[in-house]
CSV table of C-alpha atoms in Angstrom, one decimal:
chain,number,residue,atom,x,y,z
A,1,MET,CA,-20.0,-9.5,24.6
A,2,LYS,CA,-17.4,-11.1,22.3
A,3,LYS,CA,-19.5,-14.8,21.5
A,4,ALA,CA,-22.7,-12.8,21.2
A,5,THR,CA,-21.4,-10.5,18.5
A,6,SER,CA,-20.3,-13.5,16.7
A,7,LEU,CA,-23.6,-14.8,16.9
A,8,LEU,CA,-24.9,-11.5,15.6
A,9,LEU,CA,-22.7,-11.8,12.5
A,10,LEU,CA,-23.6,-15.3,11.6
A,11,PHE,CA,-27.2,-14.2,11.8
A,12,LEU,CA,-26.6,-11.5,9.5
A,13,ILE,CA,-24.5,-13.5,7.3
A,14,PHE,CA,-27.2,-16.2,7.1
A,15,SER,CA,-30.0,-13.6,6.6
A,16,CYS,CA,-28.2,-11.8,3.6
A,17,GLY,CA,-28.0,-15.1,2.0
A,18,ILE,CA,-24.4,-14.9,1.7
A,19,GLU,CA,-22.5,-18.0,0.4
A,20,ASP,CA,-21.8,-20.5,2.6
A,21,ASP,CA,-18.0,-20.5,1.8
A,22,ILE,CA,-18.0,-17.2,3.2
A,23,LEU,CA,-19.7,-18.2,6.5
A,24,HIS,CA,-17.0,-21.0,6.8
A,25,THR,CA,-14.5,-18.1,6.4
A,26,HIS,CA,-15.8,-16.2,8.9
A,27,ILE,CA,-15.5,-18.9,11.1
A,28,GLU,CA,-12.0,-19.5,10.2
A,29,LEU,CA,-10.6,-16.0,10.5
A,30,GLN,CA,-11.8,-16.0,14.2
A,31,GLU,CA,-10.0,-19.2,14.8
A,32,LEU,CA,-6.9,-18.1,13.4
A,33,TYR,CA,-6.6,-14.5,14.8
A,34,ASP,CA,-7.4,-15.7,18.2
A,35,GLU,CA,-4.4,-18.1,17.6
A,36,SER,CA,-2.1,-15.3,16.8
A,37,GLU,CA,-0.4,-12.4,18.0
A,38,LEU,CA,-1.9,-10.2,16.1
A,39,VAL,CA,-3.3,-7.1,17.7
A,40,GLY,CA,-5.6,-5.8,15.8
A,41,LEU,CA,-7.0,-6.9,12.1
A,42,SER,CA,-9.4,-6.2,9.4
A,43,VAL,CA,-10.5,-7.8,6.8
A,44,ALA,CA,-13.3,-7.5,3.4
A,45,ILE,CA,-14.5,-9.5,0.5
A,46,VAL,CA,-16.2,-7.9,-2.1
A,47,ASP,CA,-17.2,-8.6,-6.2
A,48,ASN,CA,-18.1,-5.8,-8.2
A,49,ARG,CA,-21.1,-4.3,-6.5
A,50,LYS,CA,-20.9,-4.6,-3.4
A,51,VAL,CA,-19.3,-5.7,0.3
A,52,LEU,CA,-19.8,-9.1,0.8
A,53,TYR,CA,-17.8,-9.7,3.8
A,54,LYS,CA,-16.4,-7.3,6.1
A,55,ASN,CA,-15.2,-8.0,9.8
A,56,SER,CA,-12.7,-6.9,12.1
A,57,PHE,CA,-10.9,-8.6,15.6
A,58,GLY,CA,-8.9,-7.4,18.0
A,59,HIS,CA,-7.7,-4.0,19.5
A,60,ALA,CA,-6.7,-0.6,17.6
A,61,ASP,CA,-5.5,0.4,20.8
A,62,ILE,CA,-4.8,-2.1,23.6
A,63,ASN,CA,-4.3,0.2,26.6
A,64,LYS,CA,-7.2,2.2,25.5
A,65,ASN,CA,-9.0,-0.9,25.2
A,66,LYS,CA,-10.2,0.3,21.4
A,67,ARG,CA,-11.5,-2.5,19.2
A,68,TYR,CA,-10.3,-2.1,16.2
A,69,SER,CA,-13.4,-1.8,13.1
A,70,SER,CA,-13.8,-0.9,9.9
A,71,HIS,CA,-13.8,2.4,10.0
A,72,THR,CA,-10.1,2.6,12.2
A,73,ILE,CA,-7.5,4.1,10.1
A,74,GLN,CA,-3.7,3.6,9.4
A,75,ASN,CA,-1.3,3.9,6.9
A,76,ILE,CA,-1.4,1.0,4.2
A,77,GLY,CA,2.1,1.2,2.9
A,78,SER,CA,3.2,0.1,-0.8
A,79,ILE,CA,-1.0,-0.7,-1.8
A,80,SER,CA,-0.6,3.4,-1.5
A,81,LYS,CA,1.3,2.9,-4.8
A,82,THR,CA,-2.0,1.7,-6.9
A,83,PHE,CA,-3.6,5.1,-6.2
A,84,ILE,CA,-0.8,6.9,-7.8
A,85,ALA,CA,-1.5,4.3,-11.2
A,86,LEU,CA,-4.9,6.0,-11.0
A,87,ALA,CA,-3.4,9.9,-10.7
A,88,VAL,CA,-1.0,8.6,-13.7
A,89,MET,CA,-3.7,7.8,-16.0
A,90,LYS,CA,-5.9,10.8,-14.9
A,91,ALA,CA,-3.2,13.2,-16.0
A,92,VAL,CA,-3.1,11.3,-19.1
A,93,GLU,CA,-6.4,11.2,-19.9
A,94,GLN,CA,-6.5,15.1,-19.4
A,95,GLY,CA,-3.6,15.3,-21.8
A,96,LYS,CA,-1.3,16.7,-19.0
A,97,LEU,CA,0.9,13.7,-18.7
A,98,ASP,CA,2.8,10.9,-21.7
A,99,LEU,CA,3.5,7.7,-19.9
A,100,ASP,CA,6.9,7.8,-22.5
A,101,THR,CA,7.8,11.3,-22.4
A,102,ASN,CA,11.2,12.1,-20.3
A,103,ILE,CA,10.0,12.9,-16.8
A,104,ASN,CA,12.4,15.8,-17.1
A,105,THR,CA,10.1,17.6,-18.9
A,106,TYR,CA,7.6,17.9,-16.2
A,107,LEU,CA,10.5,17.9,-13.4
A,108,PRO,CA,11.9,21.5,-12.0
A,109,PHE,CA,15.4,19.8,-11.7
A,110,ASP,CA,17.3,17.0,-13.9
A,111,VAL,CA,17.2,13.2,-13.0
A,112,ILE,CA,19.4,11.7,-15.1
A,113,HIS,CA,21.4,7.6,-14.8
A,114,PRO,CA,24.7,8.6,-14.5
A,115,LEU,CA,25.6,5.2,-16.6
A,116,TYR,CA,23.1,6.0,-19.3
A,117,PRO,CA,23.0,10.1,-19.5
A,118,GLU,CA,21.8,9.5,-23.2
A,119,LYS,CA,18.7,7.4,-22.3
A,120,PRO,CA,16.0,9.4,-20.7
A,121,ILE,CA,13.9,8.5,-17.8
A,122,THR,CA,10.3,8.1,-18.8
A,123,VAL,CA,7.2,8.0,-16.5
A,124,ARG,CA,6.1,4.5,-17.8
A,125,HIS,CA,9.8,3.6,-16.5
A,126,LEU,CA,8.9,5.0,-12.9
A,127,ALA,CA,5.4,3.2,-12.9
A,128,THR,CA,6.5,-0.2,-13.4
A,129,HIS,CA,9.7,-0.4,-11.5
A,130,THR,CA,12.3,-0.2,-14.3
A,131,SER,CA,13.8,3.2,-13.9
A,132,GLY,CA,16.7,2.6,-12.6
A,133,ILE,CA,16.4,4.1,-9.6
A,134,THR,CA,16.8,2.3,-6.6
A,135,ASP,CA,16.2,2.7,-2.8
A,136,GLY,CA,19.2,1.8,-0.8
A,137,GLU,CA,19.7,3.2,2.9
A,138,VAL,CA,19.1,6.7,1.4
A,139,TYR,CA,15.1,5.4,1.5
A,140,TYR,CA,15.3,5.7,5.2
A,141,ARG,CA,15.5,9.2,5.1
A,142,SER,CA,12.1,9.7,3.9
A,143,TYR,CA,10.8,8.5,7.5
A,144,VAL,CA,10.1,10.6,10.5
A,145,PHE,CA,9.4,10.3,14.3
A,146,GLU,CA,6.4,12.5,14.9
A,147,ASN,CA,8.4,12.9,18.6
A,148,PRO,CA,11.8,11.7,18.0
A,149,ASN,CA,13.6,12.8,21.6
A,150,GLN,CA,10.6,9.9,23.2
A,151,VAL,CA,11.9,7.1,20.8
A,152,ASP,CA,14.5,5.0,22.8
A,153,ILE,CA,16.8,3.1,20.8
A,154,SER,CA,18.0,0.7,23.1
A,155,ALA,CA,14.1,-0.9,23.2
A,156,PHE,CA,15.3,-2.0,19.5
A,157,PRO,CA,16.9,-5.2,18.6
A,158,GLU,CA,20.9,-4.6,18.3
A,159,ASP,CA,20.9,-4.7,14.4
A,160,TYR,CA,17.6,-2.5,13.8
A,161,GLN,CA,19.2,0.5,16.1
A,162,PRO,CA,21.5,2.0,13.7
A,163,ILE,CA,18.5,2.6,11.4
A,164,VAL,CA,16.2,4.0,14.3
A,165,GLU,CA,19.1,6.6,14.9
A,166,LEU,CA,19.2,7.6,11.6
A,167,ILE,CA,15.8,8.3,11.6
A,168,LYS,CA,15.6,10.3,14.9
A,169,THR,CA,17.6,12.6,12.9
A,170,ASN,CA,15.6,13.2,10.0
A,171,GLU,CA,13.5,16.3,10.1
A,172,LYS,CA,10.3,17.5,7.8
A,173,ILE,CA,11.0,18.1,4.5
A,174,ASP,CA,9.1,18.9,1.3
A,175,GLU,CA,9.3,15.9,-1.3
A,176,SER,CA,10.5,18.0,-3.8
A,177,VAL,CA,14.2,19.0,-1.4
A,178,PHE,CA,14.2,15.0,-1.1
A,179,PHE,CA,14.1,14.3,-4.3
A,180,GLU,CA,16.2,16.5,-5.5
A,181,ASN,CA,19.1,15.7,-2.7
A,182,VAL,CA,18.5,11.7,-3.8
A,183,LEU,CA,18.4,12.0,-7.1
A,184,SER,CA,20.2,15.4,-7.9
A,185,THR,CA,23.8,15.7,-9.2
A,186,SER,CA,23.7,18.6,-6.9
A,187,GLY,CA,22.1,16.5,-4.4
A,188,PRO,CA,23.9,16.0,-1.0
A,189,TRP,CA,22.5,12.5,-1.1
A,190,TYR,CA,23.1,12.0,-4.2
A,191,TYR,CA,24.9,8.9,-5.3
A,192,GLN,CA,26.0,6.9,-8.5
A,193,GLU,CA,24.6,3.8,-6.0
A,194,ASN,CA,21.1,5.3,-5.9
A,195,PHE,CA,20.7,4.0,-9.6
A,196,LEU,CA,21.1,0.0,-10.7
A,197,GLU,CA,24.4,-0.5,-13.1
A,198,ASN,CA,21.4,-1.5,-16.0
A,199,ALA,CA,19.8,1.4,-17.8
A,200,PRO,CA,16.3,2.5,-17.5
A,201,GLY,CA,13.6,0.4,-19.1
A,202,GLU,CA,16.0,-2.7,-19.0
A,203,LYS,CA,15.6,-4.6,-15.5
A,204,TYR,CA,13.0,-4.3,-13.0
A,205,GLU,CA,14.0,-3.3,-9.7
A,206,TYR,CA,11.4,-2.4,-7.0
A,207,SER,CA,11.5,1.3,-5.8
A,208,ASN,CA,9.7,3.2,-3.5
A,209,ILE,CA,11.5,6.5,-4.3
A,210,ALA,CA,11.1,6.3,-7.7
A,211,ALA,CA,7.3,5.8,-7.3
A,212,ALA,CA,6.9,8.8,-5.4
A,213,LEU,CA,8.7,10.4,-8.0
A,214,ALA,CA,6.0,9.5,-9.9
A,215,ALA,CA,3.1,11.5,-7.8
A,216,PHE,CA,5.8,14.1,-8.0
A,217,VAL,CA,6.0,14.6,-11.3
A,218,ILE,CA,1.6,14.3,-11.4
A,219,GLU,CA,1.7,17.3,-9.2
A,220,ASN,CA,4.4,19.2,-11.4
A,221,ALA,CA,2.5,18.2,-14.5
A,222,THR,CA,-1.0,19.1,-13.5
A,223,GLY,CA,-0.1,22.2,-11.8
A,224,ILE,CA,-2.1,20.7,-8.6
A,225,SER,CA,-1.1,19.2,-5.4
A,226,TYR,CA,-0.7,15.4,-5.3
A,227,GLU,CA,-2.5,15.6,-2.5
A,228,ASN,CA,-6.0,17.7,-3.8
A,229,TYR,CA,-5.1,15.6,-6.9
A,230,THR,CA,-5.9,12.5,-5.7
A,231,HIS,CA,-8.6,13.7,-3.2
A,232,LYS,CA,-10.5,15.5,-5.8
A,233,TYR,CA,-10.4,12.5,-8.6
A,234,ILE,CA,-10.5,9.6,-6.3
A,235,PHE,CA,-11.3,10.0,-3.0
A,236,ASP,CA,-14.0,12.7,-3.6
A,237,PRO,CA,-16.1,10.6,-5.9
A,238,LEU,CA,-15.8,7.4,-4.0
A,239,HIS,CA,-16.9,9.3,-0.9
A,240,MET,CA,-13.8,7.7,0.4
A,241,ASP,CA,-14.1,10.6,3.5
A,242,ALA,CA,-12.1,8.9,6.0
A,243,THR,CA,-8.6,9.0,3.8
A,244,GLY,CA,-5.8,11.4,3.6
A,245,TRP,CA,-2.5,11.3,3.2
A,246,SER,CA,-1.5,13.0,6.5
A,247,PHE,CA,-2.4,13.4,10.4
A,248,ASN,CA,-3.6,16.3,9.6
A,249,ASP,CA,-6.1,15.2,7.1
A,250,VAL,CA,-8.1,12.5,9.0
A,251,ASN,CA,-9.4,12.0,12.1
A,252,MET,CA,-7.3,10.9,14.3
A,253,GLN,CA,-9.7,9.9,17.1
A,254,ASN,CA,-9.8,7.0,14.5
A,255,HIS,CA,-6.6,6.3,14.3
A,256,ALA,CA,-4.8,2.7,14.9
A,257,THR,CA,-1.7,2.7,17.4
A,258,LEU,CA,0.5,0.9,15.7
A,259,TYR,CA,2.8,-2.6,17.1
A,260,TYR,CA,6.0,-4.7,16.7
A,261,ALA,CA,4.2,-7.2,19.3
A,262,LYS,CA,1.2,-6.5,22.0
A,263,ASP,CA,3.6,-4.7,24.6
A,264,PHE,CA,6.1,-3.1,21.7
A,265,GLU,CA,4.5,0.1,20.2
A,266,VAL,CA,5.7,1.3,17.0
A,267,PRO,CA,6.8,5.0,17.6
A,268,LYS,CA,4.4,7.5,15.5
A,269,TYR,CA,6.1,8.0,12.2
A,270,SER,CA,5.0,10.1,8.8
A,271,LEU,CA,6.7,9.5,5.2
A,272,VAL,CA,8.4,12.6,3.3
A,273,THR,CA,7.9,10.5,0.3
A,274,LYS,CA,4.2,9.9,1.5
A,275,ALA,CA,2.7,9.0,-1.9
A,276,ASP,CA,4.9,5.4,-2.1
A,277,GLY,CA,3.3,4.2,1.0
A,278,GLY,CA,1.5,6.3,3.3
A,279,LEU,CA,-2.0,6.5,2.6
A,280,ILE,CA,-4.5,6.5,6.0
A,281,THR,CA,-7.5,5.1,5.0
A,282,SER,CA,-9.9,2.0,7.0
A,283,ASN,CA,-11.3,-1.1,5.7
A,284,SER,CA,-14.7,0.5,5.0
A,285,ASP,CA,-13.1,3.5,2.3
A,286,PHE,CA,-11.1,1.0,1.4
A,287,SER,CA,-13.8,-1.4,-0.3
A,288,LYS,CA,-15.2,1.0,-2.5
A,289,TYR,CA,-12.1,1.9,-4.2
A,290,LEU,CA,-11.5,-2.3,-4.4
A,291,ILE,CA,-15.3,-2.4,-6.1
A,292,GLU,CA,-14.3,0.6,-8.7
A,293,MET,CA,-11.0,-1.3,-9.1
A,294,MET,CA,-13.1,-4.1,-10.4
A,295,ARG,CA,-15.4,-2.7,-12.4
A,296,GLY,CA,-12.7,-0.5,-13.9
A,297,TYR,CA,-11.1,-3.8,-15.2
A,298,GLN,CA,-14.3,-4.9,-16.5
A,299,GLY,CA,-14.8,-0.9,-18.6
A,300,LYS,CA,-17.3,-0.1,-16.2
A,301,GLY,CA,-15.3,2.2,-13.9
A,302,LYS,CA,-16.2,5.8,-13.1
A,303,LEU,CA,-12.8,7.4,-12.3
A,304,LEU,CA,-11.3,6.1,-15.7
A,305,SER,CA,-12.0,5.4,-19.1
A,306,ALA,CA,-12.0,2.1,-19.9
A,307,ALA,CA,-9.0,2.5,-22.4
A,308,SER,CA,-7.0,3.7,-19.4
A,309,TYR,CA,-8.5,1.4,-16.8
A,310,LYS,CA,-7.2,-1.4,-19.7
A,311,GLU,CA,-3.7,0.3,-20.0
A,312,MET,CA,-3.1,0.2,-16.2
A,313,PHE,CA,-4.0,-3.4,-15.8
A,314,ARG,CA,-2.0,-4.4,-19.1
A,315,PHE,CA,1.2,-6.4,-19.0
A,316,GLN,CA,3.6,-3.9,-18.8
A,317,SER,CA,7.1,-5.5,-17.3
A,318,LYS,CA,8.3,-8.8,-15.8
A,319,HIS,CA,9.5,-8.7,-12.3
A,320,GLY,CA,12.8,-10.0,-12.6
A,321,GLU,CA,13.1,-13.7,-12.0
A,322,ILE,CA,9.7,-13.9,-10.7
A,323,LYS,CA,8.2,-15.8,-14.0
A,324,GLU,CA,5.0,-15.8,-13.0
A,325,ALA,CA,4.6,-12.2,-11.8
A,326,MET,CA,4.1,-9.5,-14.2
A,327,GLY,CA,3.8,-5.8,-13.5
A,328,GLY,CA,1.1,-3.3,-15.1
A,329,ILE,CA,0.8,0.3,-14.1
A,330,PHE,CA,2.0,-0.2,-10.4
A,331,TRP,CA,-0.3,-3.2,-10.3
A,332,ASP,CA,1.2,-6.5,-9.9
A,333,ILE,CA,-0.1,-9.5,-12.4
A,334,ASN,CA,0.0,-12.8,-11.7
A,335,ASP,CA,-0.1,-15.4,-13.9
A,336,ASN,CA,-3.1,-16.6,-12.6
A,337,LYS,CA,-4.9,-13.6,-13.9
A,338,THR,CA,-4.9,-12.2,-10.4
A,339,ILE,CA,-4.3,-8.8,-9.7
A,340,GLY,CA,-3.1,-6.8,-6.3
A,341,HIS,CA,-0.5,-5.9,-4.2
A,342,THR,CA,0.9,-5.7,-1.0
A,343,GLY,CA,2.1,-3.4,1.9
A,344,GLY,CA,4.4,-3.3,4.8
A,345,ASP,CA,5.9,-0.9,6.8
A,346,PRO,CA,6.6,-0.5,10.4
A,347,GLY,CA,3.5,-1.9,12.3
A,348,ILE,CA,1.5,-2.5,9.2
A,349,ILE,CA,1.1,-5.5,6.9
A,350,THR,CA,-1.6,-5.4,4.2
A,351,ALA,CA,-2.8,-7.1,1.2
A,352,CYS,CA,-5.4,-6.5,-1.8
A,353,MET,CA,-6.4,-8.8,-4.5
A,354,PHE,CA,-9.0,-9.0,-7.1
A,355,ASP,CA,-10.1,-12.1,-9.0
A,356,PRO,CA,-11.7,-10.9,-12.2
A,357,ILE,CA,-12.9,-14.8,-13.0
A,358,LYS,CA,-14.4,-15.0,-10.0
A,359,ASN,CA,-15.4,-11.5,-9.1
A,360,ARG,CA,-14.0,-11.2,-6.0
A,361,GLY,CA,-12.1,-8.7,-4.2
A,362,TYR,CA,-10.2,-8.9,-0.9
A,363,TYR,CA,-8.3,-6.7,1.8
A,364,LEU,CA,-6.5,-6.9,4.6
A,365,VAL,CA,-4.9,-4.6,7.3
A,366,THR,CA,-3.4,-5.5,10.4
A,367,ASN,CA,-1.5,-2.8,13.1
A,368,THR,CA,1.0,-5.4,14.0
A,369,SER,CA,4.3,-5.9,11.9
A,370,GLU,CA,6.4,-8.7,11.3
A,371,GLU,CA,10.1,-7.4,11.8
A,372,PHE,CA,10.6,-9.1,15.3
A,373,ASN,CA,8.5,-11.8,15.2
A,374,ILE,CA,8.2,-14.7,12.3
A,375,ASN,CA,5.0,-15.8,13.8
A,376,ILE,CA,3.4,-12.7,12.6
A,377,GLU,CA,4.1,-13.3,8.9
A,378,ARG,CA,3.3,-16.7,9.3
A,379,SER,CA,-0.2,-15.9,11.0
A,380,ILE,CA,-1.0,-13.2,8.1
A,381,GLU,CA,0.0,-16.0,5.3
A,382,LYS,CA,-2.7,-18.4,7.1
A,383,ILE,CA,-5.2,-15.9,7.4
A,384,TRP,CA,-4.6,-14.7,3.8
A,385,LYS,CA,-5.2,-18.2,2.3
A,386,THR,CA,-7.7,-18.5,4.2
A,387,LEU,CA,-10.0,-15.1,3.3
A,388,ILE,CA,-9.1,-15.8,-0.7
A,389,ASN,CA,-10.1,-19.5,0.0
A,390,GLU,CA,-6.8,-20.8,-0.9
A,391,ASN,CA,-7.2,-23.8,2.1
A,392,PRO,CA,-6.7,-27.2,0.4
A,393,ASP,CA,-8.3,-29.2,2.9
A,394,ARG,CA,-11.7,-27.2,1.9
A,395,ASN,CA,-13.9,-28.7,-0.1
A,396,TYR,CA,-16.6,-26.0,-1.1
């Protein structure tokens, strides 16, 4: 059956007149997946008009013998932050948000850098990871197990057990409570260590908490929940019907089981600060989004004005010591002019990137993570390079 499916896909590739390089990519991806320890995998190649290639490999759920497909949904990790970028720029267009205004203008409580109280943190600082807000161990308080009593701490490696033990004690709280607990001086989880020694705007330091705070700022500036705002201005216009921010917001029949390894399932979890990494979507839906991002870069997008897209993809900050990487509004902009983002969380690895010069966009998602197996990371690296055609042995 598997062989017949592959032959059918090859026939479709030929009959659609898709380039020879994508045919070779398909063959190599299948080989790399078969050699890997991944459970499920889904990939896509698009241009600024349509999907050129989309395929899935392996299982969404091993025990149920459920195949991974382009309609399988799961959380996509930090690629979720690129949706905050879009929402930020939409709120700016609407005149409800200013990138360079003190975030306390919009918040119900003050967030002030303890070492630089006179230097305000702005929306732009949050959106370019230069706010001075750090993650640290307090960020683990954002993870919540759906069934904590069923989580066996002893099943995890010894050095990982304290984190699991902490997460088991977490309860579902509103993100507003989380941010006040962590970032307000009156908060029980507030420490000076939640901030860098550098002033806002001085140093790049990737921060999940700061990113999620940007989404909370959008809520307060627009008067609409971030979930509803993104549905109204992103998901609905793009017909991303399988996409949402919680298990109640999606069809769980299509949700993948997440794995550390084929014999080690990740306990079902969610994020309090869901905007920074908790978006649930499918390959099919995300491909629509990626096409829109490519069109937006060209000034032809339908979700934002050309000027707003230009600002979103403009160089905003240098990524610390990584000279070849620059930051736009939540997007990574590399010196080879490609634009993208990656994601990782328990049971997931994701990557997306588009090349405006080649007019190609790429997406990868798997329901397997590499925390306890370096071979998973190595397989993903090979698969990603093959997907984006970076194999030096290929001559086409």
